[in-house]
Coordinates of C-alpha atoms in Angstrom, one line a residue:
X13 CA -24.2 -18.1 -12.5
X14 CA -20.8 -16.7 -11.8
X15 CA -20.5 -12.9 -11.9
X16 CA -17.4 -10.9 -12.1
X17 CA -18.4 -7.2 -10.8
X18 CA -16.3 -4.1 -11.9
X19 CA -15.7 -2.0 -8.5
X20 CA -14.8 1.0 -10.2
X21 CA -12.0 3.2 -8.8
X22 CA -13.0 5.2 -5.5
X23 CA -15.4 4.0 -3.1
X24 CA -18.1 1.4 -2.7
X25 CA -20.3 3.7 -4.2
X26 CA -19.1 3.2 -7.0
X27 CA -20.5 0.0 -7.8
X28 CA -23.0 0.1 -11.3
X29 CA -26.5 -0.5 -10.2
X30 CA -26.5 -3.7 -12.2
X31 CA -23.5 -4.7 -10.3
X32 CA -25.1 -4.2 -7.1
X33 CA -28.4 -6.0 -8.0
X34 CA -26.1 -8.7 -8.9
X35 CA -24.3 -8.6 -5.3
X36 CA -27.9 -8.5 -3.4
X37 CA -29.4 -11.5 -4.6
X38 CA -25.9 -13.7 -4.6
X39 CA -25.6 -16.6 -2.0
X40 CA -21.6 -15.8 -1.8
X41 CA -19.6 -12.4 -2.6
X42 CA -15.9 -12.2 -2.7
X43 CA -14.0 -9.7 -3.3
X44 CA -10.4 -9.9 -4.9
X45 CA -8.0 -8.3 -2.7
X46 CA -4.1 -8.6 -4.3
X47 CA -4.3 -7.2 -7.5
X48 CA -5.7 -3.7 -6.5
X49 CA -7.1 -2.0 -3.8
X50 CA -10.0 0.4 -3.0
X51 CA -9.9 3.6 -0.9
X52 CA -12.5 1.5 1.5
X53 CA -11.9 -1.3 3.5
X54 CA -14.5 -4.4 3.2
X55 CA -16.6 -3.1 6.2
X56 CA -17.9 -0.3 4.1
X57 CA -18.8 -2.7 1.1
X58 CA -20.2 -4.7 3.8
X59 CA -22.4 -2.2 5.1
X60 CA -22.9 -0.4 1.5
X61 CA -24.1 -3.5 -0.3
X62 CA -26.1 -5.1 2.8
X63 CA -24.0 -8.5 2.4
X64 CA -21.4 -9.9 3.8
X65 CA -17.8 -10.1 2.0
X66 CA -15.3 -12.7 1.4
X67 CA -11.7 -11.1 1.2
X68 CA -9.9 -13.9 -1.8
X69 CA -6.4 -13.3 -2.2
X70 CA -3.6 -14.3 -4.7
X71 CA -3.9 -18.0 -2.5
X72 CA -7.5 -18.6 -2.9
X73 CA -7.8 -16.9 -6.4
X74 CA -5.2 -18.9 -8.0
X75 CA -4.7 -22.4 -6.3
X76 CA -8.4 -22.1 -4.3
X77 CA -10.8 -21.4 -7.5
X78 CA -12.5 -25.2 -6.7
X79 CA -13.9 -23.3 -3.5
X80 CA -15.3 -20.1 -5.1
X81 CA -16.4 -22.2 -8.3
X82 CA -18.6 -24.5 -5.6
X83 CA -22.0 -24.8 -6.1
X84 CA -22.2 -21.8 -8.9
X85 CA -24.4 -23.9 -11.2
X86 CA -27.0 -24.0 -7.9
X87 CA -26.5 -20.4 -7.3
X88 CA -25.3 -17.2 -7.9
X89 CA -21.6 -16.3 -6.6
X90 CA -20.4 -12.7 -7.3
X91 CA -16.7 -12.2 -7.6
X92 CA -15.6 -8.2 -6.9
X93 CA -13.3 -7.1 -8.6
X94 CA -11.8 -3.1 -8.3
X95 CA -11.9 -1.0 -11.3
X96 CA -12.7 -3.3 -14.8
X97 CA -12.9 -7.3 -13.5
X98 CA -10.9 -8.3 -16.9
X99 CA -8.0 -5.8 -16.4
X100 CA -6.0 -8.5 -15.2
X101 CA -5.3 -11.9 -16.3
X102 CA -5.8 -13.6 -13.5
X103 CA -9.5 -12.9 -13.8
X104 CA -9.4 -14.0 -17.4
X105 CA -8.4 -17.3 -15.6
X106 CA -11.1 -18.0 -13.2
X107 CA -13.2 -17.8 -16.4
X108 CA -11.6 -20.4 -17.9
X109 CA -12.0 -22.2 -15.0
X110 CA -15.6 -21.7 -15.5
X111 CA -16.1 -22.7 -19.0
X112 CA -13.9 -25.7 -18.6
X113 CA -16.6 -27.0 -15.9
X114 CA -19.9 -25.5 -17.9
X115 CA -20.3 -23.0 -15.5
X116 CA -22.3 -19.8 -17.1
X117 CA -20.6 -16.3 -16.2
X118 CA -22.1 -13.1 -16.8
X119 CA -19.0 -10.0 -16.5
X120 CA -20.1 -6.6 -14.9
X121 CA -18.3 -3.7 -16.1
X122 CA -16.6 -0.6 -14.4
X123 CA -14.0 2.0 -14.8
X124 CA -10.7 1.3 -14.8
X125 CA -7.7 3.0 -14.9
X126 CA -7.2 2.1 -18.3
X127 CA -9.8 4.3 -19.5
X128 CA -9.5 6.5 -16.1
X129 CA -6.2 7.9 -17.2
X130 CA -8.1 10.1 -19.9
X131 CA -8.1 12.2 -16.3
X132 CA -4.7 13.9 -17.6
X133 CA -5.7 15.1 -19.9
X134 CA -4.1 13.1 -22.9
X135 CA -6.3 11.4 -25.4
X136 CA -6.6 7.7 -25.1
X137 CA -5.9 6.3 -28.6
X138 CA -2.9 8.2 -28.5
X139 CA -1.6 5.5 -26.0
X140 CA 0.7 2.4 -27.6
X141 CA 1.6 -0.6 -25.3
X142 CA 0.6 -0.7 -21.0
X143 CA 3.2 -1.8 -19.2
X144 CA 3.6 -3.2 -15.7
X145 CA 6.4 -1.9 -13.6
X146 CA 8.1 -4.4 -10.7
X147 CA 9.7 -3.3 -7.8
X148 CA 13.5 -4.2 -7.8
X149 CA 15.4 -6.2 -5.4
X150 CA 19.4 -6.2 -4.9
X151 CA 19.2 -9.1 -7.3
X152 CA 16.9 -8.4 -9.8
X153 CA 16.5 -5.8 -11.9
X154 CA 14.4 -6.8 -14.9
X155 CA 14.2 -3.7 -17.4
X156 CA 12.2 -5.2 -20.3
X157 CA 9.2 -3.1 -19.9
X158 CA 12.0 -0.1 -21.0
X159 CA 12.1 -1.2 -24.0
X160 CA 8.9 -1.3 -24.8
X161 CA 7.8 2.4 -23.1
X162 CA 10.7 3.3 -26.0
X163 CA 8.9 1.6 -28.7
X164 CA 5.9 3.9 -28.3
X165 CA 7.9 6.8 -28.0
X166 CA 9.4 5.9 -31.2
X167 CA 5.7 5.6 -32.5
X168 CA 5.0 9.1 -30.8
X169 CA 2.7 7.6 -28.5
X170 CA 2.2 7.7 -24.6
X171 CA 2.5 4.8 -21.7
X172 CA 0.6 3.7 -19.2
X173 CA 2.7 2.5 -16.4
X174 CA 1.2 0.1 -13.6
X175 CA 2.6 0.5 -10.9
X176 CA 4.0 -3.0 -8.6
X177 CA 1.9 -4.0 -5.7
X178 CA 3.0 -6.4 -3.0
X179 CA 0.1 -7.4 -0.9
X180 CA 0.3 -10.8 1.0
X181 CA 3.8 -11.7 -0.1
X182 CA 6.2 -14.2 1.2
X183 CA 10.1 -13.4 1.7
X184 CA 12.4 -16.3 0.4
X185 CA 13.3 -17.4 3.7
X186 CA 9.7 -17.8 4.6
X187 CA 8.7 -19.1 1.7
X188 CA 11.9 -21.8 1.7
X189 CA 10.8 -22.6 4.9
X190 CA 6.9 -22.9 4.0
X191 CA 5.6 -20.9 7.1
X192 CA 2.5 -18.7 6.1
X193 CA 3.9 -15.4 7.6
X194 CA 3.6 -12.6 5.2
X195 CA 5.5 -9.0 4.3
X196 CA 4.0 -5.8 5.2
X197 CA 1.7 -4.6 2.0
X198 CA 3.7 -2.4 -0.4
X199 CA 2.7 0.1 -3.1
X200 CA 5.2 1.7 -5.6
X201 CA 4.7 4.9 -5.6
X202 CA 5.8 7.5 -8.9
X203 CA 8.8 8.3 -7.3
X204 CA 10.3 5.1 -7.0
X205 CA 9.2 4.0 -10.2
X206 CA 10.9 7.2 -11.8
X207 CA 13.8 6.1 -9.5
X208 CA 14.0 3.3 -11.8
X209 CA 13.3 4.4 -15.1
X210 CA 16.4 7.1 -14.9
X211 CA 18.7 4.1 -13.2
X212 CA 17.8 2.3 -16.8
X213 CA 18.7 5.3 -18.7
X214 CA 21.8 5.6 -16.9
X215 CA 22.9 2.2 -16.9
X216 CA 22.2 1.9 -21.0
X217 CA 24.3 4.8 -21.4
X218 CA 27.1 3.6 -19.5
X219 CA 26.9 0.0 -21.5
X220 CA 27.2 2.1 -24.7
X221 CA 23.7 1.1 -25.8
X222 CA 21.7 4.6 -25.1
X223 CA 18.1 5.2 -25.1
X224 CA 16.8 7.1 -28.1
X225 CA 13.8 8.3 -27.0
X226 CA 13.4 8.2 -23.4
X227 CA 15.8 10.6 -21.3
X228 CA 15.6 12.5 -18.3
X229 CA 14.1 15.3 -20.2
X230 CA 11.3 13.2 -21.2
X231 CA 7.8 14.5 -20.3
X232 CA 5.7 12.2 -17.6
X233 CA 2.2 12.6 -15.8
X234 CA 2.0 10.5 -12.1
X235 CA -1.3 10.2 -10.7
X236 CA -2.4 9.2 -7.6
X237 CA -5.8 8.1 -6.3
X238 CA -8.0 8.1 -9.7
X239 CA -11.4 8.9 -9.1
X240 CA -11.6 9.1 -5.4
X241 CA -11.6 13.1 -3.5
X242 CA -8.0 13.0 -2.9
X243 CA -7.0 12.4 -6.4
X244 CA -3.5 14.1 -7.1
X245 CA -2.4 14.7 -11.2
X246 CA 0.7 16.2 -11.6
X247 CA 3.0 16.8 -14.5
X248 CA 7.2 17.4 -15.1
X249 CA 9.9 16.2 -16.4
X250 CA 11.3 12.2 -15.8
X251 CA 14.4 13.9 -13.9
X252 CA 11.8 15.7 -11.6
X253 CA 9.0 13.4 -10.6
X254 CA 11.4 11.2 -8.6
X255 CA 11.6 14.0 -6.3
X256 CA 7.5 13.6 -6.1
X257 CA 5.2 12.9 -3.3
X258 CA 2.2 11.9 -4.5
X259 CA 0.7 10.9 -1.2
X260 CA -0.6 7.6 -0.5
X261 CA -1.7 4.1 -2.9
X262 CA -2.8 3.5 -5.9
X263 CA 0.0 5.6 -8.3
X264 CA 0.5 5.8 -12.2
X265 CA 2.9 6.9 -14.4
X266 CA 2.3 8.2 -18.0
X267 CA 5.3 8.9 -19.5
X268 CA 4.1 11.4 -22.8
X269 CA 4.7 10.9 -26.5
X270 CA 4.3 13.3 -29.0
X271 CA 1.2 15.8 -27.7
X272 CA -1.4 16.9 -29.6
X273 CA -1.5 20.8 -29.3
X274 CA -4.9 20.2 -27.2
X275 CA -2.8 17.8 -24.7
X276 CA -0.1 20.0 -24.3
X277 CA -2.5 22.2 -23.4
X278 CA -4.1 20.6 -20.6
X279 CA -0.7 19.9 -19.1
X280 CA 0.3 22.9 -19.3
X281 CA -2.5 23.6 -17.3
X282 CA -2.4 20.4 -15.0
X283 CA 1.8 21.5 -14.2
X284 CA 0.4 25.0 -13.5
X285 CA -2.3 23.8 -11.0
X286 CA -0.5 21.2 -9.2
X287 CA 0.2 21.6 -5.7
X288 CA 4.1 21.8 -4.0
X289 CA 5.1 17.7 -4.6
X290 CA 8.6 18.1 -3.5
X291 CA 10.0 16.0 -1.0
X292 CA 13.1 16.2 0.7
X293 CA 14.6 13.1 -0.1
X294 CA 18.7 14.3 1.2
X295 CA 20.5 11.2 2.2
X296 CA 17.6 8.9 0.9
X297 CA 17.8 6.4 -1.7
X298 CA 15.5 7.5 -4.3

């Protein structure tokens, strides 16, 4: 049996009890390691869970599923996955895999920060669309996901932002030259993704095209570290949270639609609570 295992969002004691049954009795446990990341490294699953760990990253995962897949009809293989395991399509694909070769899959479910988020205070099915949020290069500056952040507006509903990791990536020259040598890991952060939302709102306006609903003045919630002690929610404006420092990995935006009077309540309180998130950022790109 193949088992996807939901992590959860803190620590490795986090895991669901079923979830750890299912890691105890496995003959091999993986653990995806590029699509998120716990506040833990794989020793303390390691010494949590009494097994030892497999770190599979985007490599493995995506051109290497023959090796986890191995033997699963003999066996049970547990595949860990932080937060909900089918948050992200990749894991979606490895069951394909699976069904396409008969292979039985049982799914483990966790918190994610899809359902985490309620932490804001703002009501969950008064979200619209999630969307994923890249980091920019010199060259390319997709801004598609804009548009859609503006469609729920329009709608008077909130956004989820996800927020781009870069964990075992390649640069171009490396990858031209096909040598395995890999960029430092990289976590956007609220600031730079507010960066980048107001750079779209200027550059629309310039074009003549403007934004109708989202503007500088447009309410937004970052948090940072869902579920784990350090957890940081803060609320402002979009013109103020790129000025933020949130602290360290994993970051969301929520930029805010039209509040219910109980949501504008909690972030009234959540903006009153928050600590000092300034950061001097003189002579720094944003």
């Amino acid at each position: 049996m193949l088992y996807l295992v939901g992590l959860g969002l803190g620590s490795a004691a986090d895991i669901t009890v079923r979830g750890l049954e299912v890691v105890r009795r496995a003959s091999r446990v993986y653990l995806e390691a590029y699509t998120s990341i716990l506040t833990v490294g794989k020793e303390a699953l390691e010494e949590r869970y009494g097994r030892e760990v497999v770190l599979a990253d985007r490599e493995l995962v995506e051109q290497g599923a023959e090796e986890i897949l191995e033997g699963v009809g003999q066996s049970d293989v547990a595949f860990l996955v932080v937060g909900d395991p089918l948050s992200a399509t990749t894991h979606a694909d490895l069951l394909l895999r699976a069904l396409e070769r008969g292979i039985p899959y049982q799914v483990v479910h966790n918190a994610s920060i899809l359902n985490a988020i309620g932490c804001c205070g703002l009501q969950l099915y008064h979200f619209g669309e999630t969307v994923s949020i890249p980091f920019w290069t010199e060259t390319w500056k997709p801004d598609s996901f804009v548009d859609r952040i503006e469609g729920n507006l329009q709608r008077g509903l909130h956004t989820l932002c996800l927020l781009d990791i870069k964990v075992k990536e390649q640069s171009i020259e490396n990858l031209m030259r096909g040598r395995k040598v890999y960029e430092p890991p990289r976590y956007m952060t609220v600031a730079q993704a507010a960066a980048q939302l107001l750079e779209v709102v200027t550059s629309r306006g310039t074009a003549g095209t403007p934004l109708q609903y989202l503007t500088d003045s447009t309410s937004c919630v970052g948090v940072a570290r869902v579920g784990s002690p350090t957890q940081v929610i803060a609320h402002d404006d979009l013109r103020a949270i790129h000025k933020w420092d949130l602290g360290g990995p994993l970051q969301s935006l929520v930029v805010v639609g039209n509040a219910h009077p109980l949501e504008e309540k909690m972030l009234a309180l959540i903006k009153n609570a928050q600590p000092a998130l300034q950061e001097d950022r003189e002579g720094t790109s944003p």
